[in-house]
mmCIF file of C-alpha atoms in Angstrom:
data_model
loop_
_atom_site.group_PDB
_atom_site.id
_atom_site.type_symbol
_atom_site.label_atom_id
_atom_site.label_comp_id
_atom_site.label_asym_id
_atom_site.label_seq_id
_atom_site.Cartn_x
_atom_site.Cartn_y
_atom_site.Cartn_z
ATOM 1 C CA UNK A 127 -11.667 11.359 22.627
ATOM 2 C CA UNK A 128 -15.271 12.429 23.300
ATOM 3 C CA UNK A 129 -15.963 12.669 19.549
ATOM 4 C CA UNK A 130 -14.547 9.173 18.993
ATOM 5 C CA UNK A 131 -16.681 7.784 21.831
ATOM 6 C CA UNK A 132 -19.807 9.382 20.354
ATOM 7 C CA UNK A 133 -19.043 7.703 17.041
ATOM 8 C CA UNK A 134 -18.720 4.343 18.795
ATOM 9 C CA UNK A 135 -22.046 4.760 20.615
ATOM 10 C CA UNK A 136 -23.860 5.765 17.435
ATOM 11 C CA UNK A 137 -22.200 2.887 15.557
ATOM 12 C CA UNK A 138 -23.399 0.417 18.193
ATOM 13 C CA UNK A 139 -26.962 1.627 17.716
ATOM 14 C CA UNK A 140 -26.663 1.018 13.996
ATOM 15 C CA UNK A 141 -25.382 -2.547 14.265
ATOM 16 C CA UNK A 142 -28.895 -3.927 14.212
ATOM 17 C CA UNK A 143 -29.698 -2.025 11.003
ATOM 18 C CA UNK A 144 -27.884 -4.178 8.468
ATOM 19 C CA UNK A 145 -24.315 -3.111 9.203
ATOM 20 C CA UNK A 146 -22.081 -6.109 8.494
ATOM 21 C CA UNK A 147 -18.973 -7.258 10.346
ATOM 22 C CA UNK A 148 -16.360 -8.695 7.980
ATOM 23 C CA UNK A 149 -13.001 -7.462 9.290
ATOM 24 C CA UNK A 150 -12.243 -10.350 11.603
ATOM 25 C CA UNK A 151 -8.869 -11.888 12.466
ATOM 26 C CA UNK A 152 -8.782 -14.039 9.346
ATOM 27 C CA UNK A 153 -9.807 -11.393 6.815
ATOM 28 C CA UNK A 154 -6.307 -10.177 5.867
ATOM 29 C CA UNK A 155 -4.982 -13.683 5.212
ATOM 30 C CA UNK A 156 -7.918 -14.698 3.014
ATOM 31 C CA UNK A 157 -10.344 -11.890 2.156
ATOM 32 C CA UNK A 158 -11.419 -13.391 -1.154
ATOM 33 C CA UNK A 159 -14.464 -15.498 -0.162
ATOM 34 C CA UNK A 160 -15.960 -12.602 1.793
ATOM 35 C CA UNK A 161 -15.333 -10.066 -0.972
ATOM 36 C CA UNK A 162 -16.723 -12.417 -3.601
ATOM 37 C CA UNK A 163 -19.932 -12.811 -1.610
ATOM 38 C CA UNK A 164 -20.259 -9.047 -1.137
ATOM 39 C CA UNK A 165 -19.869 -8.437 -4.881
ATOM 40 C CA UNK A 166 -22.602 -10.986 -5.637
ATOM 41 C CA UNK A 167 -24.913 -9.511 -3.007
ATOM 42 C CA UNK A 168 -25.060 -6.018 -4.473
ATOM 43 C CA UNK A 169 -21.435 -4.905 -4.359
ATOM 44 C CA UNK A 170 -22.130 -2.030 -1.954
ATOM 45 C CA UNK A 171 -22.601 -2.615 1.773
ATOM 46 C CA UNK A 172 -22.590 -0.892 5.124
ATOM 47 C CA UNK A 173 -19.826 -2.498 7.186
ATOM 48 C CA UNK A 174 -18.435 -2.026 10.650
ATOM 49 C CA UNK A 175 -14.778 -1.000 10.731
ATOM 50 C CA UNK A 176 -12.328 -2.454 13.282
ATOM 51 C CA UNK A 177 -12.456 0.816 15.235
ATOM 52 C CA UNK A 178 -16.229 0.543 15.533
ATOM 53 C CA UNK A 179 -17.964 3.163 13.343
ATOM 54 C CA UNK A 180 -19.626 2.033 10.093
ATOM 55 C CA UNK A 181 -18.846 2.957 6.485
ATOM 56 C CA UNK A 182 -19.896 2.099 2.959
ATOM 57 C CA UNK A 183 -17.736 -0.613 1.359
ATOM 58 C CA UNK A 184 -17.573 -0.629 -2.456
ATOM 59 C CA UNK A 185 -16.391 -3.927 -3.979
ATOM 60 C CA UNK A 186 -17.179 -3.961 -7.702
ATOM 61 C CA UNK A 187 -14.500 -2.920 -10.193
ATOM 62 C CA UNK A 188 -16.666 -0.534 -12.201
ATOM 63 C CA UNK A 189 -17.871 1.297 -9.086
ATOM 64 C CA UNK A 190 -14.442 1.436 -7.396
ATOM 65 C CA UNK A 191 -12.704 2.720 -10.515
ATOM 66 C CA UNK A 192 -15.297 5.442 -11.075
ATOM 67 C CA UNK A 193 -15.330 6.500 -7.421
ATOM 68 C CA UNK A 194 -11.523 6.862 -7.327
ATOM 69 C CA UNK A 195 -11.872 9.781 -9.754
ATOM 70 C CA UNK A 196 -15.119 11.236 -8.369
ATOM 71 C CA UNK A 197 -14.473 14.771 -7.076
ATOM 72 C CA UNK A 198 -17.566 14.512 -4.847
ATOM 73 C CA UNK A 199 -15.535 12.153 -2.661
ATOM 74 C CA UNK A 200 -12.717 13.804 -0.738
ATOM 75 C CA UNK A 201 -9.907 12.565 1.512
ATOM 76 C CA UNK A 202 -10.337 15.672 3.686
ATOM 77 C CA UNK A 203 -11.348 14.301 7.095
ATOM 78 C CA UNK A 204 -12.993 17.605 8.040
ATOM 79 C CA UNK A 205 -15.808 16.637 5.650
ATOM 80 C CA UNK A 206 -16.633 13.482 7.647
ATOM 81 C CA UNK A 207 -20.040 13.297 9.307
ATOM 82 C CA UNK A 208 -20.678 12.516 12.988
ATOM 83 C CA UNK A 209 -21.495 8.802 12.690
ATOM 84 C CA UNK A 210 -19.279 7.098 10.113
ATOM 85 C CA UNK A 211 -15.682 5.954 10.353
ATOM 86 C CA UNK A 212 -13.306 8.875 9.875
ATOM 87 C CA UNK A 213 -9.969 7.111 10.071
ATOM 88 C CA UNK A 214 -7.387 9.129 11.896
ATOM 89 C CA UNK A 215 -6.510 12.725 11.268
ATOM 90 C CA UNK A 216 -3.024 13.347 9.914
ATOM 91 C CA UNK A 217 -2.041 16.689 11.426
ATOM 92 C CA UNK A 218 -1.147 19.590 9.154
ATOM 93 C CA UNK A 219 1.075 20.138 7.327
ATOM 94 C CA UNK A 220 1.648 16.400 6.823
ATOM 95 C CA UNK A 221 -1.861 16.178 5.334
ATOM 96 C CA UNK A 222 -1.147 18.793 2.658
ATOM 97 C CA UNK A 223 -0.958 16.332 -0.216
ATOM 98 C CA UNK A 224 -4.165 14.603 0.934
ATOM 99 C CA UNK A 225 -6.273 17.771 1.021
ATOM 100 C CA UNK A 226 -4.724 19.728 -1.888
ATOM 101 C CA UNK A 227 -7.165 21.021 -4.481
ATOM 102 C CA UNK A 228 -6.982 19.366 -7.935
ATOM 103 C CA UNK A 229 -4.728 22.019 -9.494
ATOM 104 C CA UNK A 230 -2.199 21.983 -6.654
ATOM 105 C CA UNK A 231 -2.321 18.200 -6.460
ATOM 106 C CA UNK A 232 -1.501 17.886 -10.165
ATOM 107 C CA UNK A 233 1.390 20.358 -9.794
ATOM 108 C CA UNK A 234 2.845 18.417 -6.873
ATOM 109 C CA UNK A 235 2.516 15.122 -8.715
ATOM 110 C CA UNK A 236 4.570 16.522 -11.588
ATOM 111 C CA UNK A 237 7.285 17.687 -9.209
ATOM 112 C CA UNK A 238 7.469 14.386 -7.356
ATOM 113 C CA UNK A 239 7.264 11.978 -10.271
ATOM 114 C CA UNK A 240 10.011 13.949 -11.988
ATOM 115 C CA UNK A 241 12.290 13.160 -9.060
ATOM 116 C CA UNK A 242 11.424 9.562 -8.242
ATOM 117 C CA UNK A 243 10.736 8.006 -11.649
ATOM 118 C CA UNK A 244 13.626 5.763 -12.758
ATOM 119 C CA UNK A 245 15.763 7.546 -15.331
ATOM 120 C CA UNK A 246 16.200 4.342 -17.337
ATOM 121 C CA UNK A 247 14.682 0.879 -17.245
ATOM 122 C CA UNK A 248 17.968 -0.795 -16.254
ATOM 123 C CA UNK A 249 18.561 1.527 -13.284
ATOM 124 C CA UNK A 250 16.873 -0.692 -10.701
ATOM 125 C CA UNK A 251 18.128 -3.891 -12.320
ATOM 126 C CA UNK A 252 21.613 -2.747 -11.379
ATOM 127 C CA UNK A 253 20.712 -1.561 -7.876
ATOM 128 C CA UNK A 254 18.467 -4.495 -6.984
ATOM 129 C CA UNK A 255 21.264 -7.043 -7.169
ATOM 130 C CA UNK A 256 23.381 -5.047 -4.750
ATOM 131 C CA UNK A 257 20.506 -4.242 -2.365
ATOM 132 C CA UNK A 258 19.141 -7.782 -2.176
ATOM 133 C CA UNK A 259 22.578 -9.369 -1.813
ATOM 134 C CA UNK A 260 23.498 -6.854 0.865
ATOM 135 C CA UNK A 261 20.331 -7.492 2.867
ATOM 136 C CA UNK A 262 20.699 -11.276 2.576
ATOM 137 C CA UNK A 263 24.444 -11.429 3.196
ATOM 138 C CA UNK A 264 25.858 -14.203 5.389
ATOM 139 C CA UNK A 265 23.113 -16.628 4.405
ATOM 140 C CA UNK A 266 25.466 -19.125 2.782
ATOM 141 C CA UNK A 267 26.305 -20.543 6.208
ATOM 142 C CA UNK A 268 22.776 -20.216 7.600
ATOM 143 C CA UNK A 269 20.207 -20.224 4.752
ATOM 144 C CA UNK A 270 17.172 -20.272 7.064
ATOM 145 C CA UNK A 271 15.893 -16.698 7.237
ATOM 146 C CA UNK A 272 12.710 -14.688 7.683
ATOM 147 C CA UNK A 273 12.292 -12.821 4.384
ATOM 148 C CA UNK A 274 9.969 -10.253 5.965
ATOM 149 C CA UNK A 275 12.498 -9.172 8.581
ATOM 150 C CA UNK A 276 15.574 -9.598 6.374
ATOM 151 C CA UNK A 277 14.280 -8.286 3.034
ATOM 152 C CA UNK A 278 10.728 -6.931 2.768
ATOM 153 C CA UNK A 279 10.891 -4.539 5.738
ATOM 154 C CA UNK A 280 14.414 -3.082 5.270
ATOM 155 C CA UNK A 281 14.219 -2.876 1.466
ATOM 156 C CA UNK A 282 12.078 0.297 1.245
ATOM 157 C CA UNK A 283 14.431 2.092 3.659
ATOM 158 C CA UNK A 284 17.393 1.156 1.485
ATOM 159 C CA UNK A 285 15.581 2.232 -1.686
ATOM 160 C CA UNK A 286 14.396 5.541 -0.230
ATOM 161 C CA UNK A 287 17.820 6.218 1.226
ATOM 162 C CA UNK A 288 19.386 6.005 -2.221
ATOM 163 C CA UNK A 289 16.531 7.585 -4.133
ATOM 164 C CA UNK A 290 16.091 10.630 -1.902
ATOM 165 C CA UNK A 291 19.702 10.947 -0.795
ATOM 166 C CA UNK A 292 18.964 10.522 2.908
ATOM 167 C CA UNK A 293 21.748 11.051 5.430
ATOM 168 C CA UNK A 294 22.858 7.971 7.353
ATOM 169 C CA UNK A 295 21.101 9.066 10.543
ATOM 170 C CA UNK A 296 17.778 9.464 8.721
ATOM 171 C CA UNK A 297 18.151 6.106 6.969
ATOM 172 C CA UNK A 298 18.682 4.444 10.324
ATOM 173 C CA UNK A 299 15.740 6.316 11.879
ATOM 174 C CA UNK A 300 13.441 5.305 9.014
ATOM 175 C CA UNK A 301 14.414 1.653 9.333
ATOM 176 C CA UNK A 302 13.964 1.801 13.119
ATOM 177 C CA UNK A 303 10.429 3.159 12.584
ATOM 178 C CA UNK A 304 9.645 0.323 10.173
ATOM 179 C CA UNK A 305 11.065 -2.327 12.494
ATOM 180 C CA UNK A 306 9.041 -0.998 15.420
ATOM 181 C CA UNK A 307 5.709 -0.760 13.604
ATOM 182 C CA UNK A 308 5.692 -3.362 10.815
ATOM 183 C CA UNK A 309 7.408 -6.329 12.474
ATOM 184 C CA UNK A 310 5.108 -8.239 14.844
ATOM 185 C CA UNK A 311 5.536 -7.802 18.558
ATOM 186 C CA UNK A 312 3.410 -7.587 21.665
ATOM 187 C CA UNK A 313 4.258 -3.921 22.174
ATOM 188 C CA UNK A 314 4.478 -2.801 18.555
ATOM 189 C CA UNK A 315 2.634 0.516 18.088
ATOM 190 C CA UNK A 316 0.280 1.122 15.196
ATOM 191 C CA UNK A 317 1.722 3.368 12.511
ATOM 192 C CA UNK A 318 -1.004 5.936 13.273
ATOM 193 C CA UNK A 319 0.314 6.219 16.837
ATOM 194 C CA UNK A 320 3.780 7.280 15.654
ATOM 195 C CA UNK A 321 2.817 10.522 13.912
ATOM 196 C CA UNK A 322 5.039 12.641 16.171
ATOM 197 C CA UNK A 323 8.053 10.478 15.318
ATOM 198 C CA UNK A 324 7.155 10.680 11.631
ATOM 199 C CA UNK A 325 7.082 14.476 11.752
ATOM 200 C CA UNK A 326 10.444 14.589 13.543
ATOM 201 C CA UNK A 327 12.004 12.435 10.852
ATOM 202 C CA UNK A 328 10.469 14.471 8.007
ATOM 203 C CA UNK A 329 11.858 17.682 9.516
ATOM 204 C CA UNK A 330 15.303 16.077 9.911
ATOM 205 C CA UNK A 331 15.304 14.898 6.286
ATOM 206 C CA UNK A 332 14.549 18.435 5.094
ATOM 207 C CA UNK A 333 17.132 20.007 7.409
ATOM 208 C CA UNK A 334 19.907 17.626 6.315
ATOM 209 C CA UNK A 335 19.068 17.586 2.599
ATOM 210 C CA UNK A 336 22.247 17.471 0.560
ATOM 211 C CA UNK A 337 22.777 19.498 -2.578
ATOM 212 C CA UNK A 338 22.195 17.427 -5.688
ATOM 213 C CA UNK A 339 19.893 14.927 -3.974
ATOM 214 C CA UNK A 340 16.192 14.590 -4.753
ATOM 215 C CA UNK A 341 15.221 16.193 -1.439
ATOM 216 C CA UNK A 342 17.898 18.838 -1.921
ATOM 217 C CA UNK A 343 16.405 19.805 -5.279
ATOM 218 C CA UNK A 344 12.917 20.036 -3.776
ATOM 219 C CA UNK A 345 14.250 22.192 -0.932
ATOM 220 C CA UNK A 346 16.003 24.451 -3.464
ATOM 221 C CA UNK A 347 12.773 24.766 -5.459
ATOM 222 C CA UNK A 348 10.929 25.670 -2.250
ATOM 223 C CA UNK A 349 13.432 28.420 -1.495
ATOM 224 C CA UNK A 350 13.749 29.740 -5.042
ATOM 225 C CA UNK A 351 10.248 29.461 -6.504
ATOM 226 C CA UNK A 352 7.930 28.619 -3.600
ATOM 227 C CA UNK A 353 6.799 25.436 -5.365
ATOM 228 C CA UNK A 354 6.593 23.256 -3.403
ATOM 229 C CA UNK A 355 5.753 25.431 -0.422
ATOM 230 C CA UNK A 356 7.192 24.504 2.967
ATOM 231 C CA UNK A 357 3.938 22.778 3.964
ATOM 232 C CA UNK A 358 3.703 20.964 0.634
ATOM 233 C CA UNK A 359 7.250 19.651 0.990
ATOM 234 C CA UNK A 360 6.428 18.275 4.434
ATOM 235 C CA UNK A 361 3.307 16.547 3.085
ATOM 236 C CA UNK A 362 5.169 15.090 0.113
ATOM 237 C CA UNK A 363 7.918 13.602 2.278
ATOM 238 C CA UNK A 364 5.395 12.211 4.756
ATOM 239 C CA UNK A 365 3.769 10.355 1.863
ATOM 240 C CA UNK A 366 7.009 9.062 0.349
ATOM 241 C CA UNK A 367 8.629 8.000 3.615
ATOM 242 C CA UNK A 368 5.677 6.361 5.328
ATOM 243 C CA UNK A 369 2.582 5.767 3.154
ATOM 244 C CA UNK A 370 4.600 4.383 0.242
ATOM 245 C CA UNK A 371 6.819 2.345 2.588
ATOM 246 C CA UNK A 372 4.094 -0.008 3.776
ATOM 247 C CA UNK A 373 2.739 -0.617 0.270
ATOM 248 C CA UNK A 374 6.134 -1.715 -1.069
ATOM 249 C CA UNK A 375 6.980 -3.829 1.992
ATOM 250 C CA UNK A 376 3.663 -5.706 1.809
ATOM 251 C CA UNK A 377 3.935 -6.196 -1.959
ATOM 252 C CA UNK A 378 7.434 -7.675 -1.679
ATOM 253 C CA UNK A 379 6.464 -9.927 1.247
ATOM 254 C CA UNK A 380 3.258 -11.164 -0.388
ATOM 255 C CA UNK A 381 4.943 -11.683 -3.754
ATOM 256 C CA UNK A 382 7.775 -13.692 -2.204
ATOM 257 C CA UNK A 383 5.252 -15.891 -0.407
ATOM 258 C CA UNK A 384 3.315 -16.427 -3.645
ATOM 259 C CA UNK A 385 6.405 -17.319 -5.664
ATOM 260 C CA UNK A 386 8.096 -19.465 -3.027
ATOM 261 C CA UNK A 387 4.998 -21.379 -1.927
ATOM 262 C CA UNK A 388 3.904 -22.253 -5.463
ATOM 263 C CA UNK A 389 6.719 -23.459 -7.773
ATOM 264 C CA UNK A 390 4.357 -23.140 -10.754
ATOM 265 C CA UNK A 391 3.860 -19.450 -9.953
ATOM 266 C CA UNK A 392 7.619 -18.968 -9.647
ATOM 267 C CA UNK A 393 8.233 -20.632 -13.013
ATOM 268 C CA UNK A 394 5.528 -18.525 -14.641
ATOM 269 C CA UNK A 395 6.954 -15.315 -13.193
ATOM 270 C CA UNK A 396 10.491 -16.144 -14.350
ATOM 271 C CA UNK A 397 9.227 -16.998 -17.830
ATOM 272 C CA UNK A 398 7.129 -13.837 -18.207
ATOM 273 C CA UNK A 399 8.206 -11.786 -21.214
ATOM 274 C CA UNK A 400 6.937 -8.452 -19.840
ATOM 275 C CA UNK A 401 8.092 -7.783 -16.266
ATOM 276 C CA UNK A 402 5.865 -4.747 -15.743
ATOM 277 C CA UNK A 403 2.868 -6.866 -16.737
ATOM 278 C CA UNK A 404 3.994 -9.526 -14.261
ATOM 279 C CA UNK A 405 4.191 -6.969 -11.421
ATOM 280 C CA UNK A 406 0.752 -5.654 -12.395
ATOM 281 C CA UNK A 407 -0.545 -9.192 -11.963
ATOM 282 C CA UNK A 408 1.025 -9.485 -8.511
ATOM 283 C CA UNK A 409 -0.606 -6.183 -7.536
ATOM 284 C CA UNK A 410 -3.963 -7.489 -8.770
ATOM 285 C CA UNK A 411 -3.645 -10.991 -7.361
ATOM 286 C CA UNK A 412 -2.338 -9.924 -3.929
ATOM 287 C CA UNK A 413 -3.827 -6.432 -3.458
ATOM 288 C CA UNK A 414 -1.401 -5.441 -0.666
ATOM 289 C CA UNK A 415 -3.402 -2.230 -0.318
ATOM 290 C CA UNK A 416 -6.849 -3.655 0.405
ATOM 291 C CA UNK A 417 -8.626 -0.299 0.674
ATOM 292 C CA UNK A 418 -7.905 3.135 -0.676
ATOM 293 C CA UNK A 419 -7.770 5.847 1.970
ATOM 294 C CA UNK A 420 -11.226 6.767 3.335
ATOM 295 C CA UNK A 421 -13.283 9.091 1.161
ATOM 296 C CA UNK A 422 -16.001 11.372 2.523
ATOM 297 C CA UNK A 423 -19.046 12.369 0.474
ATOM 298 C CA UNK A 424 -19.319 16.129 0.063
ATOM 299 C CA UNK A 425 -22.873 15.793 -1.265
ATOM 300 C CA UNK A 426 -25.489 13.089 -1.683
ATOM 301 C CA UNK A 427 -24.468 10.805 -4.541
ATOM 302 C CA UNK A 428 -25.232 7.465 -6.169
ATOM 303 C CA UNK A 429 -22.718 4.610 -6.284
ATOM 304 C CA UNK A 430 -23.787 1.379 -7.909
ATOM 305 C CA UNK A 431 -27.454 2.139 -7.351
ATOM 306 C CA UNK A 432 -27.045 2.988 -3.651
ATOM 307 C CA UNK A 433 -27.448 6.467 -2.171
ATOM 308 C CA UNK A 434 -24.513 7.768 -0.141
ATOM 309 C CA UNK A 435 -25.438 10.719 2.042
ATOM 310 C CA UNK A 436 -23.240 13.790 2.460
ATOM 311 C CA UNK A 437 -20.739 13.188 5.258
ATOM 312 C CA UNK A 438 -20.842 9.411 4.994
ATOM 313 C CA UNK A 439 -17.595 7.486 4.582
ATOM 314 C CA UNK A 440 -16.830 5.418 1.501
ATOM 315 C CA UNK A 441 -14.202 2.666 1.575
ATOM 316 C CA UNK A 442 -13.115 1.765 -1.941
ATOM 317 C CA UNK A 443 -12.062 -1.875 -1.871
ATOM 318 C CA UNK A 444 -9.162 -2.261 -4.290
ATOM 319 C CA UNK A 445 -8.906 -5.955 -3.386
ATOM 320 C CA UNK A 446 -12.570 -6.575 -4.167
ATOM 321 C CA UNK A 447 -12.252 -4.775 -7.494
ATOM 322 C CA UNK A 448 -9.110 -6.725 -8.398
ATOM 323 C CA UNK A 449 -10.862 -10.105 -8.191
ATOM 324 C CA UNK A 450 -14.080 -9.014 -9.924
ATOM 325 C CA UNK A 451 -14.972 -11.571 -12.636
ATOM 326 C CA UNK A 452 -16.788 -8.826 -14.534
ATOM 327 C CA UNK A 453 -13.419 -7.152 -15.107
ATOM 328 C CA UNK A 454 -10.965 -10.085 -15.196
ATOM 329 C CA UNK A 455 -10.998 -13.516 -16.789
ATOM 330 C CA UNK A 456 -10.481 -16.236 -14.146
ATOM 331 C CA UNK A 457 -9.686 -13.625 -11.478
ATOM 332 C CA UNK A 458 -8.554 -16.139 -8.833
ATOM 333 C CA UNK A 459 -5.806 -17.455 -11.131
ATOM 334 C CA UNK A 460 -2.280 -15.988 -11.057
ATOM 335 C CA UNK A 461 -1.247 -15.248 -14.648
ATOM 336 C CA UNK A 462 1.820 -12.986 -15.086
ATOM 337 C CA UNK A 463 1.128 -12.806 -18.833
ATOM 338 C CA UNK A 464 -2.416 -11.493 -18.328
ATOM 339 C CA UNK A 465 -3.177 -8.876 -20.985
ATOM 340 C CA UNK A 466 -6.629 -7.721 -19.856
ATOM 341 C CA UNK A 467 -5.527 -6.294 -16.530
ATOM 342 C CA UNK A 468 -7.003 -2.960 -15.457
ATOM 343 C CA UNK A 469 -5.829 -3.663 -11.897
ATOM 344 C CA UNK A 470 -6.377 -1.038 -9.205
ATOM 345 C CA UNK A 471 -3.723 -2.198 -6.747
ATOM 346 C CA UNK A 472 -2.154 1.267 -6.545
ATOM 347 C CA UNK A 473 -5.354 3.215 -7.081
ATOM 348 C CA UNK A 474 -6.484 5.022 -10.203
ATOM 349 C CA UNK A 475 -6.900 8.545 -11.467
ATOM 350 C CA UNK A 476 -5.515 11.766 -9.995
ATOM 351 C CA UNK A 477 -4.919 10.234 -6.549
ATOM 352 C CA UNK A 478 -3.245 7.009 -7.651
ATOM 353 C CA UNK A 479 0.040 6.085 -5.987
ATOM 354 C CA UNK A 480 2.760 8.625 -6.775
ATOM 355 C CA UNK A 481 5.368 5.885 -6.720
ATOM 356 C CA UNK A 482 3.716 3.618 -9.313
ATOM 357 C CA UNK A 483 6.671 3.638 -11.713
ATOM 358 C CA UNK A 484 9.084 3.119 -8.841
ATOM 359 C CA UNK A 485 7.048 0.229 -7.394
ATOM 360 C CA UNK A 486 7.101 -1.507 -10.771
ATOM 361 C CA UNK A 487 10.825 -0.960 -11.214
ATOM 362 C CA UNK A 488 11.897 -1.957 -7.711
ATOM 363 C CA UNK A 489 9.528 -4.915 -7.258
ATOM 364 C CA UNK A 490 10.231 -6.305 -10.707
ATOM 365 C CA UNK A 491 14.000 -6.104 -10.325
ATOM 366 C CA UNK A 492 14.078 -7.434 -6.749
ATOM 367 C CA UNK A 493 11.791 -10.400 -7.430
ATOM 368 C CA UNK A 494 13.590 -11.299 -10.653
ATOM 369 C CA UNK A 495 16.975 -11.286 -8.954
ATOM 370 C CA UNK A 496 15.695 -13.262 -5.984
ATOM 371 C CA UNK A 497 14.212 -15.975 -8.211
ATOM 372 C CA UNK A 498 17.394 -16.160 -10.271
ATOM 373 C CA UNK A 499 19.735 -16.196 -7.265
ATOM 374 C CA UNK A 500 17.750 -18.604 -5.049
ATOM 375 C CA UNK A 501 15.543 -20.577 -7.480
ATOM 376 C CA UNK A 502 14.946 -23.562 -5.175
ATOM 377 C CA UNK A 503 13.955 -21.652 -2.025
ATOM 378 C CA UNK A 504 11.294 -23.373 0.076
ATOM 379 C CA UNK A 505 9.062 -22.403 2.983
ATOM 380 C CA UNK A 506 9.932 -23.879 6.352
ATOM 381 C CA UNK A 507 6.388 -23.271 7.639
ATOM 382 C CA UNK A 508 3.175 -24.369 5.872
ATOM 383 C CA UNK A 509 1.584 -21.408 4.042
ATOM 384 C CA UNK A 510 -1.660 -21.685 6.049
ATOM 385 C CA UNK A 511 0.291 -21.193 9.293
ATOM 386 C CA UNK A 512 1.898 -17.891 8.235
ATOM 387 C CA UNK A 513 0.222 -14.981 10.083
ATOM 388 C CA UNK A 514 -0.890 -11.892 8.216
ATOM 389 C CA UNK A 515 -1.228 -8.327 9.410
ATOM 390 C CA UNK A 516 -4.734 -8.048 10.833
ATOM 391 C CA UNK A 517 -5.371 -4.470 9.783
ATOM 392 C CA UNK A 518 -8.084 -3.882 7.231
ATOM 393 C CA UNK A 519 -6.457 -1.356 4.875
ATOM 394 C CA UNK A 520 -3.288 -3.299 4.111
ATOM 395 C CA UNK A 521 -2.386 -6.961 3.957
ATOM 396 C CA UNK A 522 0.945 -8.725 4.013
ATOM 397 C CA UNK A 523 2.656 -11.690 5.676
ATOM 398 C CA UNK A 524 4.064 -10.841 9.095
ATOM 399 C CA UNK A 525 6.753 -13.505 8.818
ATOM 400 C CA UNK A 526 8.096 -15.545 5.922
ATOM 401 C CA UNK A 527 10.464 -18.285 7.122
ATOM 402 C CA UNK A 528 12.348 -19.944 4.266
ATOM 403 C CA UNK A 529 15.402 -22.010 3.462
ATOM 404 C CA UNK A 530 17.300 -20.225 0.698
ATOM 405 C CA UNK A 531 18.533 -22.460 -2.067
#
């Protein structure tokens, strides 16, 4: 606590030295005007984070893409200096994947992607129909529902339950965690304040792993070959169960809002000939993950013509990069057939999202089935009145009231 207070005091002293405040209550709902201005005004700025301490914010596509693969920037919070924002420390061994050296990180990626990548393109087409229909059952008599609470939040738990072979108790515990942290409420804790509960669930998943399941195979590999190690397995499951969860939930919620609120967008999505390309466009257009995880400079370095000192924090703005007109034609236009689309919605390089293939498969199948099953769905609240999560690293609608039709 004393270290955090020192950061706040030092940050306050810096506020008069060109540190900008952009993360206000309306930023998550509509970050685009602010990010556009920051790109025009140099693309690299010192900003104040919601917790108080400052950091560098990188907004241009070229700079963000390059920095995502720059080994001089690390996610290891122990490399953070005394002044800048340091995020929150994930306790070991849950941080193992975050701080692994490049060789170990590549090895773990191969293990994980081998387990979670869809075996065939039609796999999630078949599952999506059942999952969506199950989550939206009983809506024929009462078609007015909140698609965040009924679909976007429980969907990742259902997907992970099947994918990883979770026992019923762990599926229920995972969904309870999501309901308590991702659905709005006056007493809802931040995800970062539930780390103890996360660790308990990870340990339970490992202990109850069934033979023949994805987790069971990883546990067997741990016991037989030592790869993954016990700590690595804990870190991998922490990532899959919790970090990946929020990204998928926000993507589904934001995509549903986009497609329901704008009939032209819905028609364009349904008519798209390449579904993966259409999901890429949703990731670019929405940027549910606004910022990559904080990076800390291990040495002085140059980004976009600005000097970042060793120990300073760098926030790589995926959302800013995804609307950069230098990288995308008409970046504020939703075009599911966009061909020039080097979007960074799930990161880039060796630390890009491990579930990229799964996100494409699940999101594409779920959204396609929803649009086919309920093609005339309408919002029951004006889009401008829908609240968004006010955090600065992720963005997604908190509620999505619709009338299914």
